[in-house]
JSON list of C-alpha atoms in Angstrom, two decimals:
[
{"chain": "A", "resi": 28, "resn": "MET", "atom": "CA", "xyz": [88.68, 233.57, 217.65]},
{"chain": "A", "resi": 29, "resn": "GLY", "atom": "CA", "xyz": [89.51, 234.90, 221.09]},
{"chain": "A", "resi": 30, "resn": "TRP", "atom": "CA", "xyz": [88.10, 238.08, 222.56]},
{"chain": "A", "resi": 31, "resn": "GLN", "atom": "CA", "xyz": [86.04, 240.09, 220.08]},
{"chain": "A", "resi": 32, "resn": "GLU", "atom": "CA", "xyz": [84.61, 243.58, 220.39]},
{"chain": "A", "resi": 33, "resn": "GLY", "atom": "CA", "xyz": [83.36, 246.47, 218.29]},
{"chain": "A", "resi": 34, "resn": "ASP", "atom": "CA", "xyz": [83.40, 245.98, 214.53]},
{"chain": "A", "resi": 35, "resn": "ASP", "atom": "CA", "xyz": [85.22, 242.66, 214.83]},
{"chain": "A", "resi": 36, "resn": "LEU", "atom": "CA", "xyz": [82.44, 241.28, 217.03]},
{"chain": "A", "resi": 37, "resn": "ALA", "atom": "CA", "xyz": [79.77, 242.59, 214.68]},
{"chain": "A", "resi": 38, "resn": "ARG", "atom": "CA", "xyz": [81.55, 240.95, 211.72]},
{"chain": "A", "resi": 39, "resn": "ALA", "atom": "CA", "xyz": [81.81, 237.65, 213.59]},
{"chain": "A", "resi": 40, "resn": "TYR", "atom": "CA", "xyz": [78.07, 237.61, 214.31]},
{"chain": "A", "resi": 41, "resn": "ALA", "atom": "CA", "xyz": [77.24, 238.72, 210.74]},
{"chain": "A", "resi": 42, "resn": "ASN", "atom": "CA", "xyz": [79.29, 235.88, 209.26]},
{"chain": "A", "resi": 43, "resn": "ALA", "atom": "CA", "xyz": [77.89, 233.15, 211.50]},
{"chain": "A", "resi": 44, "resn": "ASP", "atom": "CA", "xyz": [75.03, 230.76, 210.77]},
{"chain": "A", "resi": 45, "resn": "LEU", "atom": "CA", "xyz": [74.24, 230.04, 214.43]},
{"chain": "A", "resi": 46, "resn": "PHE", "atom": "CA", "xyz": [75.63, 230.67, 217.88]},
{"chain": "A", "resi": 47, "resn": "LEU", "atom": "CA", "xyz": [76.62, 227.98, 220.39]},
{"chain": "A", "resi": 48, "resn": "PHE", "atom": "CA", "xyz": [76.78, 228.89, 224.09]},
{"chain": "A", "resi": 49, "resn": "ALA", "atom": "CA", "xyz": [78.08, 225.94, 226.08]},
{"chain": "A", "resi": 50, "resn": "SER", "atom": "CA", "xyz": [78.83, 227.64, 229.42]},
{"chain": "A", "resi": 51, "resn": "ARG", "atom": "CA", "xyz": [77.34, 226.01, 232.51]},
{"chain": "A", "resi": 52, "resn": "THR", "atom": "CA", "xyz": [78.53, 228.76, 234.85]},
{"chain": "A", "resi": 53, "resn": "ASP", "atom": "CA", "xyz": [77.58, 232.03, 233.18]},
{"chain": "A", "resi": 54, "resn": "THR", "atom": "CA", "xyz": [74.86, 233.62, 235.29]},
{"chain": "A", "resi": 55, "resn": "PHE", "atom": "CA", "xyz": [73.32, 235.77, 232.58]},
{"chain": "A", "resi": 56, "resn": "GLY", "atom": "CA", "xyz": [74.53, 235.17, 229.04]},
{"chain": "A", "resi": 57, "resn": "GLN", "atom": "CA", "xyz": [74.83, 238.65, 227.55]},
{"chain": "A", "resi": 58, "resn": "VAL", "atom": "CA", "xyz": [76.38, 237.11, 224.44]},
{"chain": "A", "resi": 59, "resn": "LEU", "atom": "CA", "xyz": [73.13, 235.21, 223.83]},
{"chain": "A", "resi": 60, "resn": "LEU", "atom": "CA", "xyz": [71.25, 238.50, 223.66]},
{"chain": "A", "resi": 61, "resn": "GLU", "atom": "CA", "xyz": [73.90, 239.90, 221.32]},
{"chain": "A", "resi": 62, "resn": "ALA", "atom": "CA", "xyz": [73.65, 236.84, 219.07]},
{"chain": "A", "resi": 63, "resn": "GLN", "atom": "CA", "xyz": [69.85, 237.01, 219.03]},
{"chain": "A", "resi": 64, "resn": "ALA", "atom": "CA", "xyz": [69.96, 240.75, 218.29]},
{"chain": "A", "resi": 65, "resn": "SER", "atom": "CA", "xyz": [72.28, 239.93, 215.39]},
{"chain": "A", "resi": 66, "resn": "GLY", "atom": "CA", "xyz": [69.68, 237.58, 213.93]},
{"chain": "A", "resi": 67, "resn": "LEU", "atom": "CA", "xyz": [71.33, 234.28, 214.83]},
{"chain": "A", "resi": 68, "resn": "ALA", "atom": "CA", "xyz": [69.69, 231.09, 215.99]},
{"chain": "A", "resi": 69, "resn": "VAL", "atom": "CA", "xyz": [71.22, 230.17, 219.35]},
{"chain": "A", "resi": 70, "resn": "VAL", "atom": "CA", "xyz": [71.97, 226.83, 220.98]},
{"chain": "A", "resi": 71, "resn": "ALA", "atom": "CA", "xyz": [72.67, 226.92, 224.72]},
{"chain": "A", "resi": 72, "resn": "VAL", "atom": "CA", "xyz": [72.85, 224.68, 227.75]},
{"chain": "A", "resi": 73, "resn": "ASN", "atom": "CA", "xyz": [69.65, 224.27, 229.71]},
{"chain": "A", "resi": 74, "resn": "GLU", "atom": "CA", "xyz": [71.17, 225.65, 232.93]},
{"chain": "A", "resi": 75, "resn": "GLY", "atom": "CA", "xyz": [71.72, 229.01, 234.54]},
{"chain": "A", "resi": 76, "resn": "GLY", "atom": "CA", "xyz": [71.32, 232.26, 232.65]},
{"chain": "A", "resi": 77, "resn": "PRO", "atom": "CA", "xyz": [70.32, 230.82, 229.28]},
{"chain": "A", "resi": 78, "resn": "THR", "atom": "CA", "xyz": [67.10, 229.43, 230.74]},
{"chain": "A", "resi": 79, "resn": "SER", "atom": "CA", "xyz": [65.84, 232.97, 231.34]},
{"chain": "A", "resi": 80, "resn": "ILE", "atom": "CA", "xyz": [66.84, 234.14, 227.85]},
{"chain": "A", "resi": 81, "resn": "VAL", "atom": "CA", "xyz": [66.07, 231.25, 225.50]},
{"chain": "A", "resi": 82, "resn": "GLU", "atom": "CA", "xyz": [62.64, 229.72, 225.09]},
{"chain": "A", "resi": 83, "resn": "ASP", "atom": "CA", "xyz": [63.39, 226.27, 223.70]},
{"chain": "A", "resi": 84, "resn": "GLY", "atom": "CA", "xyz": [62.07, 225.84, 220.19]},
{"chain": "A", "resi": 85, "resn": "VAL", "atom": "CA", "xyz": [60.90, 229.46, 219.99]},
{"chain": "A", "resi": 86, "resn": "SER", "atom": "CA", "xyz": [63.87, 231.80, 220.45]},
{"chain": "A", "resi": 87, "resn": "GLY", "atom": "CA", "xyz": [66.61, 229.18, 220.32]},
{"chain": "A", "resi": 88, "resn": "ARG", "atom": "CA", "xyz": [67.38, 225.67, 221.46]},
{"chain": "A", "resi": 89, "resn": "LEU", "atom": "CA", "xyz": [68.23, 224.54, 224.98]},
{"chain": "A", "resi": 90, "resn": "CYS", "atom": "CA", "xyz": [70.17, 221.30, 225.46]},
{"chain": "A", "resi": 91, "resn": "PRO", "atom": "CA", "xyz": [71.48, 219.22, 228.31]},
{"chain": "A", "resi": 92, "resn": "PRO", "atom": "CA", "xyz": [74.99, 220.31, 229.30]},
{"chain": "A", "resi": 93, "resn": "ASP", "atom": "CA", "xyz": [76.50, 217.46, 227.32]},
{"chain": "A", "resi": 94, "resn": "ALA", "atom": "CA", "xyz": [78.90, 217.79, 224.38]},
{"chain": "A", "resi": 95, "resn": "ASP", "atom": "CA", "xyz": [77.11, 215.11, 222.36]},
{"chain": "A", "resi": 96, "resn": "ALA", "atom": "CA", "xyz": [73.69, 216.73, 222.83]},
{"chain": "A", "resi": 97, "resn": "LEU", "atom": "CA", "xyz": [75.03, 220.17, 221.92]},
{"chain": "A", "resi": 98, "resn": "ALA", "atom": "CA", "xyz": [76.85, 218.80, 218.86]},
{"chain": "A", "resi": 99, "resn": "ALA", "atom": "CA", "xyz": [73.75, 216.92, 217.71]},
{"chain": "A", "resi": 100, "resn": "THR", "atom": "CA", "xyz": [71.64, 220.08, 217.96]},
{"chain": "A", "resi": 101, "resn": "VAL", "atom": "CA", "xyz": [74.22, 222.18, 216.12]},
{"chain": "A", "resi": 102, "resn": "ASN", "atom": "CA", "xyz": [74.42, 219.53, 213.38]},
{"chain": "A", "resi": 103, "resn": "GLU", "atom": "CA", "xyz": [70.63, 219.38, 213.17]},
{"chain": "A", "resi": 104, "resn": "LEU", "atom": "CA", "xyz": [70.32, 223.14, 212.80]},
{"chain": "A", "resi": 105, "resn": "ALA", "atom": "CA", "xyz": [73.24, 223.32, 210.37]},
{"chain": "A", "resi": 106, "resn": "SER", "atom": "CA", "xyz": [71.23, 221.19, 207.96]},
{"chain": "A", "resi": 107, "resn": "GLN", "atom": "CA", "xyz": [67.92, 223.00, 208.49]},
{"chain": "A", "resi": 108, "resn": "PRO", "atom": "CA", "xyz": [68.15, 226.63, 207.35]},
{"chain": "A", "resi": 109, "resn": "LEU", "atom": "CA", "xyz": [64.40, 227.23, 207.68]},
{"chain": "A", "resi": 110, "resn": "VAL", "atom": "CA", "xyz": [64.42, 226.11, 211.32]},
{"chain": "A", "resi": 111, "resn": "ARG", "atom": "CA", "xyz": [67.44, 228.35, 211.97]},
{"chain": "A", "resi": 112, "resn": "GLU", "atom": "CA", "xyz": [65.57, 231.24, 210.38]},
{"chain": "A", "resi": 113, "resn": "ARG", "atom": "CA", "xyz": [62.45, 230.60, 212.52]},
{"chain": "A", "resi": 114, "resn": "LEU", "atom": "CA", "xyz": [64.56, 230.47, 215.69]},
{"chain": "A", "resi": 115, "resn": "ALA", "atom": "CA", "xyz": [66.46, 233.60, 214.66]},
{"chain": "A", "resi": 116, "resn": "ILE", "atom": "CA", "xyz": [63.19, 235.48, 214.12]},
{"chain": "A", "resi": 117, "resn": "GLY", "atom": "CA", "xyz": [61.93, 234.27, 217.51]},
{"chain": "A", "resi": 118, "resn": "GLY", "atom": "CA", "xyz": [65.17, 235.32, 219.18]},
{"chain": "A", "resi": 119, "resn": "LEU", "atom": "CA", "xyz": [65.08, 238.75, 217.57]},
{"chain": "A", "resi": 120, "resn": "ALA", "atom": "CA", "xyz": [61.48, 239.27, 218.73]},
{"chain": "A", "resi": 121, "resn": "SER", "atom": "CA", "xyz": [62.44, 238.16, 222.24]},
{"chain": "A", "resi": 122, "resn": "VAL", "atom": "CA", "xyz": [65.45, 240.44, 222.50]},
{"chain": "A", "resi": 123, "resn": "ARG", "atom": "CA", "xyz": [63.42, 243.46, 221.35]},
{"chain": "A", "resi": 124, "resn": "GLU", "atom": "CA", "xyz": [61.47, 243.18, 224.61]},
{"chain": "A", "resi": 125, "resn": "ARG", "atom": "CA", "xyz": [64.69, 243.35, 226.69]},
{"chain": "A", "resi": 126, "resn": "THR", "atom": "CA", "xyz": [65.25, 247.10, 226.83]},
{"chain": "A", "resi": 127, "resn": "TRP", "atom": "CA", "xyz": [66.63, 249.13, 229.71]},
{"chain": "A", "resi": 128, "resn": "ASP", "atom": "CA", "xyz": [63.24, 250.83, 230.03]},
{"chain": "A", "resi": 129, "resn": "ALA", "atom": "CA", "xyz": [61.50, 247.47, 230.38]},
{"chain": "A", "resi": 130, "resn": "ALA", "atom": "CA", "xyz": [64.08, 246.21, 232.90]},
{"chain": "A", "resi": 131, "resn": "LEU", "atom": "CA", "xyz": [63.82, 249.35, 235.02]},
{"chain": "A", "resi": 132, "resn": "ARG", "atom": "CA", "xyz": [60.00, 249.18, 234.88]},
{"chain": "A", "resi": 133, "resn": "ARG", "atom": "CA", "xyz": [60.12, 245.61, 236.22]},
{"chain": "A", "resi": 134, "resn": "LEU", "atom": "CA", "xyz": [62.54, 246.69, 238.94]},
{"chain": "A", "resi": 135, "resn": "ALA", "atom": "CA", "xyz": [60.34, 249.63, 239.94]},
{"chain": "A", "resi": 136, "resn": "ASP", "atom": "CA", "xyz": [57.27, 247.35, 239.97]},
{"chain": "A", "resi": 137, "resn": "GLY", "atom": "CA", "xyz": [59.12, 244.97, 242.28]},
{"chain": "A", "resi": 138, "resn": "TYR", "atom": "CA", "xyz": [60.02, 247.81, 244.63]},
{"chain": "A", "resi": 139, "resn": "ARG", "atom": "CA", "xyz": [56.41, 249.04, 244.63]},
{"chain": "A", "resi": 140, "resn": "GLN", "atom": "CA", "xyz": [55.15, 245.55, 245.46]},
{"chain": "A", "resi": 141, "resn": "ALA", "atom": "CA", "xyz": [57.71, 245.13, 248.24]},
{"chain": "A", "resi": 142, "resn": "LEU", "atom": "CA", "xyz": [56.81, 248.52, 249.74]},
{"chain": "A", "resi": 143, "resn": "ALA", "atom": "CA", "xyz": [53.08, 247.81, 249.49]},
{"chain": "A", "resi": 144, "resn": "ALA", "atom": "CA", "xyz": [53.57, 244.44, 251.21]},
{"chain": "A", "resi": 145, "resn": "ARG", "atom": "CA", "xyz": [55.66, 246.07, 253.91]},
{"chain": "A", "resi": 146, "resn": "GLU", "atom": "CA", "xyz": [53.13, 248.84, 254.46]},
{"chain": "A", "resi": 147, "resn": "GLY", "atom": "CA", "xyz": [50.30, 246.31, 254.54]},
{"chain": "A", "resi": 148, "resn": "GLY", "atom": "CA", "xyz": [52.22, 244.19, 257.04]},
{"chain": "A", "resi": 149, "resn": "ALA", "atom": "CA", "xyz": [52.93, 247.26, 259.19]},
{"chain": "A", "resi": 150, "resn": "GLU", "atom": "CA", "xyz": [49.22, 248.10, 259.31]},
{"chain": "A", "resi": 151, "resn": "VAL", "atom": "CA", "xyz": [48.39, 244.56, 260.38]},
{"chain": "A", "resi": 152, "resn": "ARG", "atom": "CA", "xyz": [50.98, 244.69, 263.15]},
{"chain": "A", "resi": 153, "resn": "ARG", "atom": "CA", "xyz": [49.64, 248.02, 264.39]},
{"chain": "A", "resi": 154, "resn": "ALA", "atom": "CA", "xyz": [46.11, 246.68, 264.44]},
{"chain": "A", "resi": 155, "resn": "ALA", "atom": "CA", "xyz": [47.12, 243.57, 266.41]}
]
């Protein structure tokens, strides 16, 4: 299919039954979020970025980075529409929590914790 974007990408997701992500090197996996947001069950390798996006058996399926394992999972899901639907619903619920507001809140919380730890450490050093 090659590179897809815009309406072509939306059509590709809309016409799919599930989404396979076999990359072992992608550090995030934006396409997994797009597929989940499009209501697809996802199958991904259990390495790197997908492990922070997919909860195995809840919002998708994670597999060893092995062609046979990935193919077996795709075949299994291809024959089980109700399981695909359950995973798609779980993925959609998961992706709804991944907003820019939520991400920036987590970032700000991290900064606050780092500053509080630094300030607490500075007080201890001054007291010593």
